[in-house]
């Protein structure tokens, strides 16, 4: 294993991570999959995950080929733990830099602390594997375990949180620090621009093989945004939504028109317009997926959740949602915890297929130490903790939604969690 000392970054110890997953980015999850596929003893990883959750991993040092931290056992015994990852060779880096410098969108993604799948796929097509695979994460620990122990496992789980924030951590492990990597990309991109300016033939199109007409690709124009004159600033966001029009007049309403309902709709329109503007002005808005439309029944629940109507308007919304008043109140609670996804979990009971069921059972088994978890009774996608008045519902998105029994009904008790133990803790908090 190549472990040449070079540039090094040290990250302060991260706080405990109770009730949350260790990786939200796809590349952070790929790192954990390499760990979990490599370790021979799943119980050791469970213990490591627990140590990481409790904040027992000290400052993490990252340098080419190695990550290091001091990890405390639950009895406060400290161990030095290292995980080694093979550095890329000079030839590998040459291929990667040539590939990335030819696609300005890749450079822009790295500058935004993103590692899009197509960057990793293009690197793999060039013969460079950026993400670790099975057996690539090699453990060393002063506890003298020969496989991944709880201490190296805890270190890897903590590093997954660092990778979420900054994929340059992985590139440093592979042998290039951020400054050197960006400098080399800049040199190669400049050389490529000079060649094209000197009249070199344009690169052939990947599909047709024909030379492309001269112009500026959209991703290259985007990558050059830092050297172009800035756009004028957008108008400032108002302090609050504008007031809806008043319908209190001496004119009688037209037959069939309810002024109070119109006032609710007008107020909702003002709030939605304000939220859409705030979202459009928010940093990173252009990278967010387009929201899907709501059905009339879903929109009735949303409207009840944001306007808090009473009287006749509330009854009309209950009717529009296809629910009784009490059911609408419960659906509104679900909406406030997670929008359409939470509402679907509230409404729908479904039978997971074999793969989904296996994944759910594996998550439940991994959530608690052996013998520490509650007794769970399963019915379709719902797992009820025996004798507790708490329930977990498994969503089609693979997340766990907490429910609590109140007055004989199962009602939403909190937002979704990737960790069933964290979700159940939310459901039990007030039981």
Tab-separated table of N, CA, C and O in Angstrom, residues 219-342:
chain	number	residue	atom	x	y	z
A	219	UNK	N	-21.998	23.939	-20.946
A	219	UNK	CA	-21.283	23.641	-19.706
A	219	UNK	C	-19.983	24.437	-19.601
A	219	UNK	O	-19.557	24.819	-18.509
A	220	UNK	N	-19.346	24.726	-20.769
A	220	UNK	CA	-18.123	25.518	-20.729
A	220	UNK	C	-18.435	26.980	-20.394
A	220	UNK	O	-17.689	27.636	-19.661
A	221	UNK	N	-19.535	27.480	-20.928
A	221	UNK	CA	-19.927	28.850	-20.586
A	221	UNK	C	-20.231	28.953	-19.096
A	221	UNK	O	-19.854	29.922	-18.427
A	222	UNK	N	-20.882	27.929	-18.550
A	222	UNK	CA	-21.186	27.934	-17.127
A	222	UNK	C	-19.906	27.878	-16.297
A	222	UNK	O	-19.770	28.570	-15.288
A	223	UNK	N	-18.937	27.060	-16.739
A	223	UNK	CA	-17.682	26.937	-16.002
A	223	UNK	C	-16.893	28.239	-16.018
A	223	UNK	O	-16.096	28.494	-15.110
A	224	UNK	N	-17.115	29.079	-17.034
A	224	UNK	CA	-16.374	30.349	-17.145
A	224	UNK	C	-17.073	31.503	-16.445
A	224	UNK	O	-16.685	32.660	-16.601
A	225	UNK	N	-18.086	31.179	-15.646
A	225	UNK	CA	-18.880	32.256	-15.046
A	225	UNK	C	-18.066	33.158	-14.130
A	225	UNK	O	-18.403	34.327	-13.950
A	226	UNK	N	-16.967	32.629	-13.552
A	226	UNK	CA	-16.194	33.424	-12.600
A	226	UNK	C	-15.289	34.451	-13.280
A	226	UNK	O	-14.747	35.332	-12.609
A	227	UNK	N	-15.093	34.338	-14.601
A	227	UNK	CA	-14.215	35.299	-15.276
A	227	UNK	C	-14.999	36.245	-16.177
A	227	UNK	O	-14.419	37.080	-16.853
A	228	UNK	N	-16.324	36.088	-16.216
A	228	UNK	CA	-17.168	36.966	-17.006
A	228	UNK	C	-17.717	38.090	-16.126
A	228	UNK	O	-17.777	37.953	-14.901
A	229	UNK	N	-18.107	39.212	-16.726
A	229	UNK	CA	-18.713	40.279	-15.930
A	229	UNK	C	-19.936	39.757	-15.195
A	229	UNK	O	-20.717	38.968	-15.730
A	230	UNK	N	-20.142	40.176	-13.964
A	230	UNK	CA	-21.278	39.648	-13.200
A	230	UNK	C	-22.612	40.156	-13.735
A	230	UNK	O	-22.702	41.247	-14.292
A	231	UNK	N	-23.623	39.337	-13.581
A	231	UNK	CA	-24.973	39.764	-13.913
A	231	UNK	C	-25.463	40.760	-12.860
A	231	UNK	O	-24.987	40.761	-11.725
A	232	UNK	N	-26.398	41.612	-13.223
A	232	UNK	CA	-26.947	42.510	-12.209
A	232	UNK	C	-27.634	41.708	-11.106
A	232	UNK	O	-28.169	40.624	-11.361
A	233	UNK	N	-27.618	42.182	-9.894
A	233	UNK	CA	-28.237	41.422	-8.799
A	233	UNK	C	-29.742	41.321	-8.994
A	233	UNK	O	-30.369	42.224	-9.557
A	234	UNK	N	-30.342	40.219	-8.558
A	234	UNK	CA	-31.798	40.100	-8.653
A	234	UNK	C	-32.471	41.059	-7.676
A	234	UNK	O	-31.845	41.534	-6.732
A	235	UNK	N	-33.720	41.360	-7.905
A	235	UNK	CA	-34.418	42.235	-6.961
A	235	UNK	C	-34.484	41.579	-5.589
A	235	UNK	O	-34.538	40.349	-5.487
A	236	UNK	N	-34.458	42.364	-4.537
A	236	UNK	CA	-34.477	41.772	-3.191
A	236	UNK	C	-35.801	41.092	-2.891
A	236	UNK	O	-36.852	41.469	-3.441
A	237	UNK	N	-35.744	40.119	-2.038
A	237	UNK	CA	-36.947	39.422	-1.609
A	237	UNK	C	-37.720	40.303	-0.632
A	237	UNK	O	-37.134	40.858	0.310
A	238	UNK	N	-39.010	40.469	-0.832
A	238	UNK	CA	-39.783	41.256	0.145
A	238	UNK	C	-39.706	40.640	1.531
A	238	UNK	O	-39.370	39.460	1.700
A	239	UNK	N	-40.013	41.425	2.509
A	239	UNK	CA	-39.943	40.935	3.893
A	239	UNK	C	-40.996	39.873	4.168
A	239	UNK	O	-40.787	38.981	5.002
A	240	UNK	N	-42.123	39.933	3.484
A	240	UNK	CA	-43.205	38.981	3.719
A	240	UNK	C	-44.129	38.978	2.508
A	240	UNK	O	-44.039	39.855	1.645
A	241	UNK	N	-45.024	37.979	2.432
A	241	UNK	CA	-45.968	37.969	1.313
A	241	UNK	C	-46.849	39.213	1.314
A	241	UNK	O	-47.146	39.791	2.371
A	242	UNK	N	-47.258	39.604	0.135
A	242	UNK	CA	-48.152	40.745	0.038
A	242	UNK	C	-49.527	40.438	0.603
A	242	UNK	O	-49.958	39.274	0.629
A	243	UNK	N	-50.244	41.451	1.067
A	243	UNK	CA	-51.583	41.207	1.637
A	243	UNK	C	-52.571	40.837	0.540
A	243	UNK	O	-52.536	41.401	-0.564
A	244	UNK	N	-53.450	39.876	0.787
A	244	UNK	CA	-54.458	39.527	-0.218
A	244	UNK	C	-55.519	40.622	-0.309
A	244	UNK	O	-55.676	41.420	0.615
A	245	UNK	N	-56.248	40.661	-1.406
A	245	UNK	CA	-57.289	41.684	-1.519
A	245	UNK	C	-58.423	41.439	-0.533
A	245	UNK	O	-58.735	40.295	-0.195
A	246	UNK	N	-59.014	42.508	-0.061
A	246	UNK	CA	-60.144	42.390	0.860
A	246	UNK	C	-61.424	42.213	0.061
A	246	UNK	O	-61.689	42.948	-0.894
A	247	UNK	N	-62.216	41.219	0.448
A	247	UNK	CA	-63.496	40.976	-0.222
A	247	UNK	C	-64.663	41.458	0.624
A	247	UNK	O	-65.824	41.118	0.351
A	248	UNK	N	-64.347	42.214	1.649
A	248	UNK	CA	-65.394	42.752	2.519
A	248	UNK	C	-65.929	44.037	1.898
A	248	UNK	O	-65.333	45.103	2.014
A	249	UNK	N	-67.014	43.910	1.167
A	249	UNK	CA	-67.607	45.070	0.498
A	249	UNK	C	-69.112	45.035	0.670
A	249	UNK	O	-69.695	44.074	1.192
A	250	UNK	N	-69.741	46.100	0.223
A	250	UNK	CA	-71.191	46.178	0.336
A	250	UNK	C	-71.901	45.421	-0.773
A	250	UNK	O	-73.122	45.267	-0.750
A	251	UNK	N	-71.147	44.937	-1.745
A	251	UNK	CA	-71.748	44.212	-2.864
A	251	UNK	C	-71.986	42.760	-2.474
A	251	UNK	O	-71.088	42.089	-1.952
A	252	UNK	N	-73.169	42.289	-2.704
A	252	UNK	CA	-73.473	40.891	-2.410
A	252	UNK	C	-72.730	39.984	-3.381
A	252	UNK	O	-72.596	40.308	-4.576
A	253	UNK	N	-72.251	38.838	-2.901
A	253	UNK	CA	-71.533	37.915	-3.799
A	253	UNK	C	-72.485	37.286	-4.810
A	253	UNK	O	-73.688	37.167	-4.576
A	254	UNK	N	-71.900	36.888	-5.915
A	254	UNK	CA	-72.665	36.161	-6.930
A	254	UNK	C	-73.094	34.823	-6.349
A	254	UNK	O	-72.393	34.216	-5.536
A	255	UNK	N	-74.257	34.367	-6.742
A	255	UNK	CA	-74.757	33.087	-6.255
A	255	UNK	C	-73.737	31.981	-6.518
A	255	UNK	O	-73.191	31.876	-7.626
A	256	UNK	N	-73.479	31.165	-5.503
A	256	UNK	CA	-72.543	30.060	-5.639
A	256	UNK	C	-71.103	30.406	-5.328
A	256	UNK	O	-70.238	29.527	-5.347
A	257	UNK	N	-70.817	31.676	-5.041
A	257	UNK	CA	-69.459	32.106	-4.721
A	257	UNK	C	-69.372	32.376	-3.220
A	257	UNK	O	-70.173	33.148	-2.664
A	258	UNK	N	-68.411	31.742	-2.552
A	258	UNK	CA	-68.215	31.908	-1.114
A	258	UNK	C	-67.032	32.852	-0.881
A	258	UNK	O	-65.875	32.473	-1.117
A	259	UNK	N	-67.267	34.090	-0.426
A	259	UNK	CA	-66.170	35.048	-0.235
A	259	UNK	C	-65.094	34.552	0.731
A	259	UNK	O	-63.904	34.802	0.516
A	260	UNK	N	-65.486	33.850	1.783
A	260	UNK	CA	-64.479	33.373	2.744
A	260	UNK	C	-63.531	32.368	2.105
A	260	UNK	O	-62.325	32.363	2.382
A	261	UNK	N	-64.064	31.515	1.206
A	261	UNK	CA	-63.195	30.574	0.504
A	261	UNK	C	-62.263	31.302	-0.450
A	261	UNK	O	-61.077	30.955	-0.573
A	262	UNK	N	-62.783	32.335	-1.118
A	262	UNK	CA	-61.940	33.112	-2.015
A	262	UNK	C	-60.823	33.818	-1.248
A	262	UNK	O	-59.690	33.922	-1.738
A	263	UNK	N	-61.116	34.304	-0.062
A	263	UNK	CA	-60.083	34.965	0.741
A	263	UNK	C	-58.981	33.984	1.122
A	263	UNK	O	-57.788	34.327	1.109
A	264	UNK	N	-59.363	32.750	1.455
A	264	UNK	CA	-58.365	31.730	1.766
A	264	UNK	C	-57.494	31.449	0.544
A	264	UNK	O	-56.262	31.361	0.633
A	265	UNK	N	-58.117	31.312	-0.636
A	265	UNK	CA	-57.361	31.043	-1.853
A	265	UNK	C	-56.435	32.204	-2.207
A	265	UNK	O	-55.284	31.993	-2.631
A	266	UNK	N	-56.922	33.444	-2.019
A	266	UNK	CA	-56.083	34.601	-2.329
A	266	UNK	C	-54.890	34.674	-1.382
A	266	UNK	O	-53.758	34.960	-1.798
A	267	UNK	N	-55.129	34.429	-0.097
A	267	UNK	CA	-54.026	34.450	0.869
A	267	UNK	C	-53.018	33.352	0.557
A	267	UNK	O	-51.797	33.556	0.632
A	268	UNK	N	-53.532	32.160	0.185
A	268	UNK	CA	-52.628	31.056	-0.170
A	268	UNK	C	-51.814	31.398	-1.406
A	268	UNK	O	-50.614	31.074	-1.482
A	269	UNK	N	-52.429	32.048	-2.395
A	269	UNK	CA	-51.698	32.421	-3.610
A	269	UNK	C	-50.559	33.379	-3.291
A	269	UNK	O	-49.460	33.265	-3.851
A	270	UNK	N	-50.802	34.331	-2.395
A	270	UNK	CA	-49.749	35.271	-2.018
A	270	UNK	C	-48.598	34.553	-1.324
A	270	UNK	O	-47.420	34.815	-1.598
A	271	UNK	N	-48.933	33.631	-0.434
A	271	UNK	CA	-47.893	32.886	0.290
A	271	UNK	C	-47.101	32.004	-0.675
A	271	UNK	O	-45.867	31.912	-0.600
A	272	UNK	N	-47.790	31.348	-1.607
A	272	UNK	CA	-47.100	30.468	-2.556
A	272	UNK	C	-46.203	31.270	-3.493
A	272	UNK	O	-45.088	30.853	-3.813
A	273	UNK	N	-46.683	32.432	-3.941
A	273	UNK	CA	-45.851	33.264	-4.811
A	273	UNK	C	-44.594	33.720	-4.081
A	273	UNK	O	-43.490	33.720	-4.650
A	274	UNK	N	-44.741	34.079	-2.808
A	274	UNK	CA	-43.589	34.488	-2.005
A	274	UNK	C	-42.601	33.327	-1.856
A	274	UNK	O	-41.382	33.493	-2.008
A	275	UNK	N	-43.135	32.118	-1.565
A	275	UNK	CA	-42.260	30.942	-1.395
A	275	UNK	C	-41.550	30.591	-2.699
A	275	UNK	O	-40.369	30.225	-2.698
A	276	UNK	N	-42.236	30.701	-3.824
A	276	UNK	CA	-41.617	30.390	-5.120
A	276	UNK	C	-40.501	31.387	-5.440
A	276	UNK	O	-39.440	31.006	-5.951
A	277	UNK	N	-40.724	32.662	-5.123
A	277	UNK	CA	-39.683	33.656	-5.358
A	277	UNK	C	-38.484	33.408	-4.454
A	277	UNK	O	-37.326	33.475	-4.886
A	278	UNK	N	-38.749	33.126	-3.168
A	278	UNK	CA	-37.648	32.846	-2.237
A	278	UNK	C	-36.855	31.629	-2.690
A	278	UNK	O	-35.616	31.612	-2.620
A	279	UNK	N	-37.553	30.607	-3.181
A	279	UNK	CA	-36.876	29.403	-3.665
A	279	UNK	C	-36.035	29.711	-4.899
A	279	UNK	O	-34.906	29.227	-5.046
A	280	UNK	N	-36.573	30.522	-5.807
A	280	UNK	CA	-35.845	30.861	-7.028
A	280	UNK	C	-34.591	31.671	-6.740
A	280	UNK	O	-33.596	31.570	-7.465
A	281	UNK	N	-34.612	32.477	-5.679
A	281	UNK	CA	-33.460	33.309	-5.332
A	281	UNK	C	-32.461	32.581	-4.439
A	281	UNK	O	-31.368	33.094	-4.190
A	282	UNK	N	-32.826	31.394	-3.948
A	282	UNK	CA	-31.957	30.664	-3.023
A	282	UNK	C	-30.760	30.085	-3.760
A	282	UNK	O	-30.848	29.700	-4.929
A	283	UNK	N	-29.641	30.017	-3.077
A	283	UNK	CA	-28.427	29.435	-3.654
A	283	UNK	C	-28.656	27.966	-3.967
A	283	UNK	O	-29.204	27.214	-3.156
A	284	UNK	N	-28.244	27.540	-5.137
A	284	UNK	CA	-28.383	26.146	-5.539
A	284	UNK	C	-29.743	25.796	-6.116
A	284	UNK	O	-30.009	24.621	-6.398
A	285	UNK	N	-30.600	26.802	-6.318
A	285	UNK	CA	-31.939	26.515	-6.831
A	285	UNK	C	-31.880	25.795	-8.182
A	285	UNK	O	-32.694	24.897	-8.458
A	286	UNK	N	-30.899	26.163	-9.017
A	286	UNK	CA	-30.844	25.584	-10.362
A	286	UNK	C	-30.522	24.097	-10.349
A	286	UNK	O	-30.730	23.403	-11.344
A	287	UNK	N	-30.034	23.583	-9.223
A	287	UNK	CA	-29.699	22.157	-9.153
A	287	UNK	C	-30.831	21.320	-8.563
A	287	UNK	O	-30.698	20.103	-8.449
A	288	UNK	N	-31.909	21.966	-8.132
A	288	UNK	CA	-33.005	21.232	-7.528
A	288	UNK	C	-33.948	20.680	-8.593
A	288	UNK	O	-34.200	21.318	-9.614
A	289	UNK	N	-34.480	19.461	-8.371
A	289	UNK	CA	-35.418	18.896	-9.355
A	289	UNK	C	-36.728	19.678	-9.373
A	289	UNK	O	-37.107	20.309	-8.381
A	290	UNK	N	-37.391	19.632	-10.502
A	290	UNK	CA	-38.689	20.299	-10.630
A	290	UNK	C	-39.719	19.532	-9.817
A	290	UNK	O	-39.831	18.301	-9.925
A	291	UNK	N	-40.455	20.240	-8.983
A	291	UNK	CA	-41.448	19.591	-8.137
A	291	UNK	C	-42.597	19.065	-8.989
A	291	UNK	O	-43.019	19.702	-9.960
A	292	UNK	N	-43.098	17.881	-8.624
A	292	UNK	CA	-44.229	17.309	-9.356
A	292	UNK	C	-45.520	17.983	-8.905
A	292	UNK	O	-45.615	18.516	-7.796
A	293	UNK	N	-46.523	17.959	-9.774
A	293	UNK	CA	-47.803	18.575	-9.457
A	293	UNK	C	-48.588	17.766	-8.439
A	293	UNK	O	-48.342	16.570	-8.224
A	294	UNK	N	-49.550	18.408	-7.805
A	294	UNK	CA	-50.391	17.759	-6.805
A	294	UNK	C	-51.735	17.403	-7.419
A	294	UNK	O	-52.245	18.095	-8.307
A	295	UNK	N	-52.324	16.325	-6.921
A	295	UNK	CA	-53.704	16.024	-7.280
A	295	UNK	C	-54.616	16.993	-6.538
A	295	UNK	O	-54.207	17.607	-5.537
A	296	UNK	N	-55.871	17.157	-6.992
A	296	UNK	CA	-56.793	18.036	-6.242
A	296	UNK	C	-56.944	17.625	-4.788
A	296	UNK	O	-57.054	18.482	-3.897
A	297	UNK	N	-56.955	16.302	-4.527
A	297	UNK	CA	-57.102	15.841	-3.145
A	297	UNK	C	-55.884	16.214	-2.306
A	297	UNK	O	-55.997	16.641	-1.157
A	298	UNK	N	-54.679	16.042	-2.875
A	298	UNK	CA	-53.463	16.429	-2.156
A	298	UNK	C	-53.415	17.937	-1.927
A	298	UNK	O	-53.013	18.398	-0.861
A	299	UNK	N	-53.827	18.694	-2.937
A	299	UNK	CA	-53.769	20.149	-2.794
A	299	UNK	C	-54.743	20.635	-1.738
A	299	UNK	O	-54.477	21.644	-1.064
A	300	UNK	N	-55.872	19.946	-1.572
A	300	UNK	CA	-56.807	20.325	-0.507
A	300	UNK	C	-56.159	20.146	0.862
A	300	UNK	O	-56.321	20.979	1.764
A	301	UNK	N	-55.396	19.062	1.034
A	301	UNK	CA	-54.689	18.842	2.298
A	301	UNK	C	-53.617	19.917	2.497
A	301	UNK	O	-53.460	20.484	3.586
A	302	UNK	N	-52.863	20.195	1.431
A	302	UNK	CA	-51.836	21.246	1.536
A	302	UNK	C	-52.453	22.585	1.925
A	302	UNK	O	-51.935	23.304	2.782
A	303	UNK	N	-53.569	22.916	1.291
A	303	UNK	CA	-54.215	24.189	1.564
A	303	UNK	C	-54.674	24.265	3.023
A	303	UNK	O	-54.506	25.295	3.691
A	304	UNK	N	-55.214	23.171	3.518
A	304	UNK	CA	-55.624	23.149	4.923
A	304	UNK	C	-54.417	23.275	5.852
A	304	UNK	O	-54.494	23.896	6.921
A	305	UNK	N	-53.279	22.701	5.431
A	305	UNK	CA	-52.087	22.743	6.282
A	305	UNK	C	-51.501	24.144	6.374
A	305	UNK	O	-51.007	24.555	7.427
A	306	UNK	N	-51.530	24.903	5.283
A	306	UNK	CA	-50.859	26.207	5.281
A	306	UNK	C	-51.774	27.358	5.675
A	306	UNK	O	-51.299	28.399	6.113
A	307	UNK	N	-53.103	27.178	5.521
A	307	UNK	CA	-54.009	28.300	5.819
A	307	UNK	C	-54.726	28.157	7.153
A	307	UNK	O	-55.279	29.133	7.658
A	308	UNK	N	-54.780	26.930	7.702
A	308	UNK	CA	-55.451	26.672	8.976
A	308	UNK	C	-56.872	27.259	8.995
A	308	UNK	O	-57.222	28.080	9.847
A	309	UNK	N	-57.704	26.838	8.056
A	309	UNK	CA	-59.052	27.402	7.996
A	309	UNK	C	-59.944	26.837	9.095
A	309	UNK	O	-59.611	25.845	9.741
A	310	UNK	N	-61.078	27.458	9.285
A	310	UNK	CA	-62.053	26.914	10.228
A	310	UNK	C	-63.434	27.018	9.612
A	310	UNK	O	-63.621	27.555	8.513
A	311	UNK	N	-64.392	26.458	10.315
A	311	UNK	CA	-65.768	26.575	9.892
A	311	UNK	C	-66.046	25.950	8.537
A	311	UNK	O	-65.590	24.851	8.210
A	312	UNK	N	-66.792	26.692	7.726
A	312	UNK	CA	-67.272	26.182	6.455
A	312	UNK	C	-66.132	25.886	5.492
A	312	UNK	O	-66.187	24.918	4.728
A	313	UNK	N	-65.080	26.714	5.508
A	313	UNK	CA	-63.959	26.487	4.591
A	313	UNK	C	-63.279	25.160	4.903
A	313	UNK	O	-62.933	24.392	4.002
A	314	UNK	N	-63.096	24.873	6.193
A	314	UNK	CA	-62.472	23.607	6.568
A	314	UNK	C	-63.324	22.427	6.123
A	314	UNK	O	-62.799	21.415	5.646
A	315	UNK	N	-64.634	22.556	6.244
A	315	UNK	CA	-65.516	21.475	5.804
A	315	UNK	C	-65.425	21.276	4.297
A	315	UNK	O	-65.425	20.139	3.807
A	316	UNK	N	-65.317	22.376	3.550
A	316	UNK	CA	-65.204	22.252	2.099
A	316	UNK	C	-63.883	21.596	1.709
A	316	UNK	O	-63.824	20.789	0.768
A	317	UNK	N	-62.803	21.928	2.432
A	317	UNK	CA	-61.519	21.301	2.126
A	317	UNK	C	-61.535	19.812	2.461
A	317	UNK	O	-60.947	19.002	1.740
A	318	UNK	N	-62.201	19.460	3.554
A	318	UNK	CA	-62.316	18.040	3.889
A	318	UNK	C	-63.047	17.291	2.787
A	318	UNK	O	-62.635	16.204	2.355
A	319	UNK	N	-64.122	17.888	2.289
A	319	UNK	CA	-64.865	17.258	1.203
A	319	UNK	C	-64.014	17.147	-0.056
A	319	UNK	O	-64.012	16.116	-0.739
A	320	UNK	N	-63.259	18.218	-0.381
A	320	UNK	CA	-62.419	18.200	-1.582
A	320	UNK	C	-61.307	17.170	-1.469
A	320	UNK	O	-60.844	16.635	-2.484
A	321	UNK	N	-60.867	16.899	-0.252
A	321	UNK	CA	-59.798	15.917	-0.062
A	321	UNK	C	-60.322	14.492	0.002
A	321	UNK	O	-59.530	13.541	0.069
A	322	UNK	N	-61.671	14.342	0.028
A	322	UNK	CA	-62.263	13.013	0.123
A	322	UNK	C	-62.179	12.431	1.514
A	322	UNK	O	-62.152	11.208	1.669
A	323	UNK	N	-62.167	13.287	2.552
A	323	UNK	CA	-61.975	12.833	3.923
A	323	UNK	C	-63.036	13.427	4.847
A	323	UNK	O	-63.644	14.453	4.545
A	324	UNK	N	-63.203	12.789	6.007
A	324	UNK	CA	-63.952	13.383	7.090
A	324	UNK	C	-63.091	14.444	7.774
A	324	UNK	O	-61.866	14.486	7.595
A	325	UNK	N	-63.693	15.305	8.584
A	325	UNK	CA	-62.942	16.381	9.229
A	325	UNK	C	-61.792	15.842	10.075
A	325	UNK	O	-60.667	16.358	10.031
A	326	UNK	N	-62.065	14.782	10.867
A	326	UNK	CA	-61.004	14.228	11.719
A	326	UNK	C	-59.876	13.648	10.881
A	326	UNK	O	-58.690	13.779	11.218
A	327	UNK	N	-60.249	13.007	9.769
A	327	UNK	CA	-59.216	12.451	8.885
A	327	UNK	C	-58.395	13.558	8.237
A	327	UNK	O	-57.187	13.407	8.008
A	328	UNK	N	-59.053	14.682	7.918
A	328	UNK	CA	-58.311	15.796	7.335
A	328	UNK	C	-57.292	16.342	8.329
A	328	UNK	O	-56.150	16.654	7.955
A	329	UNK	N	-57.658	16.438	9.610
A	329	UNK	CA	-56.711	16.926	10.621
A	329	UNK	C	-55.478	16.029	10.693
A	329	UNK	O	-54.348	16.518	10.793
A	330	UNK	N	-55.700	14.719	10.634
A	330	UNK	CA	-54.562	13.789	10.678
A	330	UNK	C	-53.720	13.898	9.413
A	330	UNK	O	-52.480	13.859	9.466
A	331	UNK	N	-54.380	14.056	8.265
A	331	UNK	CA	-53.641	14.199	7.010
A	331	UNK	C	-52.830	15.488	7.000
A	331	UNK	O	-51.703	15.525	6.479
A	332	UNK	N	-53.395	16.551	7.578
A	332	UNK	CA	-52.670	17.822	7.685
A	332	UNK	C	-51.419	17.649	8.531
A	332	UNK	O	-50.343	18.177	8.202
A	333	UNK	N	-51.543	16.891	9.621
A	333	UNK	CA	-50.357	16.643	10.451
A	333	UNK	C	-49.282	15.916	9.643
A	333	UNK	O	-48.096	16.254	9.720
A	334	UNK	N	-49.700	14.923	8.862
A	334	UNK	CA	-48.734	14.201	8.024
A	334	UNK	C	-48.081	15.156	7.027
A	334	UNK	O	-46.857	15.140	6.845
A	335	UNK	N	-48.873	15.996	6.390
A	335	UNK	CA	-48.326	16.932	5.403
A	335	UNK	C	-47.266	17.828	6.019
A	335	UNK	O	-46.218	18.079	5.416
A	336	UNK	N	-47.512	18.314	7.199
A	336	UNK	CA	-46.552	19.227	7.832
A	336	UNK	C	-45.248	18.534	8.182
A	336	UNK	O	-44.217	19.187	8.329
A	337	UNK	N	-45.265	17.198	8.292
A	337	UNK	CA	-44.036	16.466	8.569
A	337	UNK	C	-43.254	16.120	7.304
A	337	UNK	O	-42.063	15.837	7.382
A	338	UNK	N	-43.912	16.126	6.120
A	338	UNK	CA	-43.144	15.701	4.950
A	338	UNK	C	-43.849	15.808	3.619
A	338	UNK	O	-43.467	15.117	2.665
A	339	UNK	N	-44.874	16.668	3.516
A	339	UNK	CA	-45.497	16.908	2.219
A	339	UNK	C	-46.103	15.662	1.594
A	339	UNK	O	-46.679	14.809	2.287
A	340	UNK	N	-45.980	15.555	0.273
A	340	UNK	CA	-46.637	14.462	-0.447
A	340	UNK	C	-46.124	13.087	-0.015
A	340	UNK	O	-46.895	12.135	0.048
A	341	UNK	N	-44.824	12.983	0.276
A	341	UNK	CA	-44.279	11.682	0.691
A	341	UNK	C	-44.908	11.232	1.999
A	341	UNK	O	-45.302	10.068	2.163
A	342	UNK	N	-45.024	12.149	2.960
A	342	UNK	CA	-45.621	11.803	4.248
A	342	UNK	C	-47.107	11.484	4.090
A	342	UNK	O	-47.639	10.589	4.760
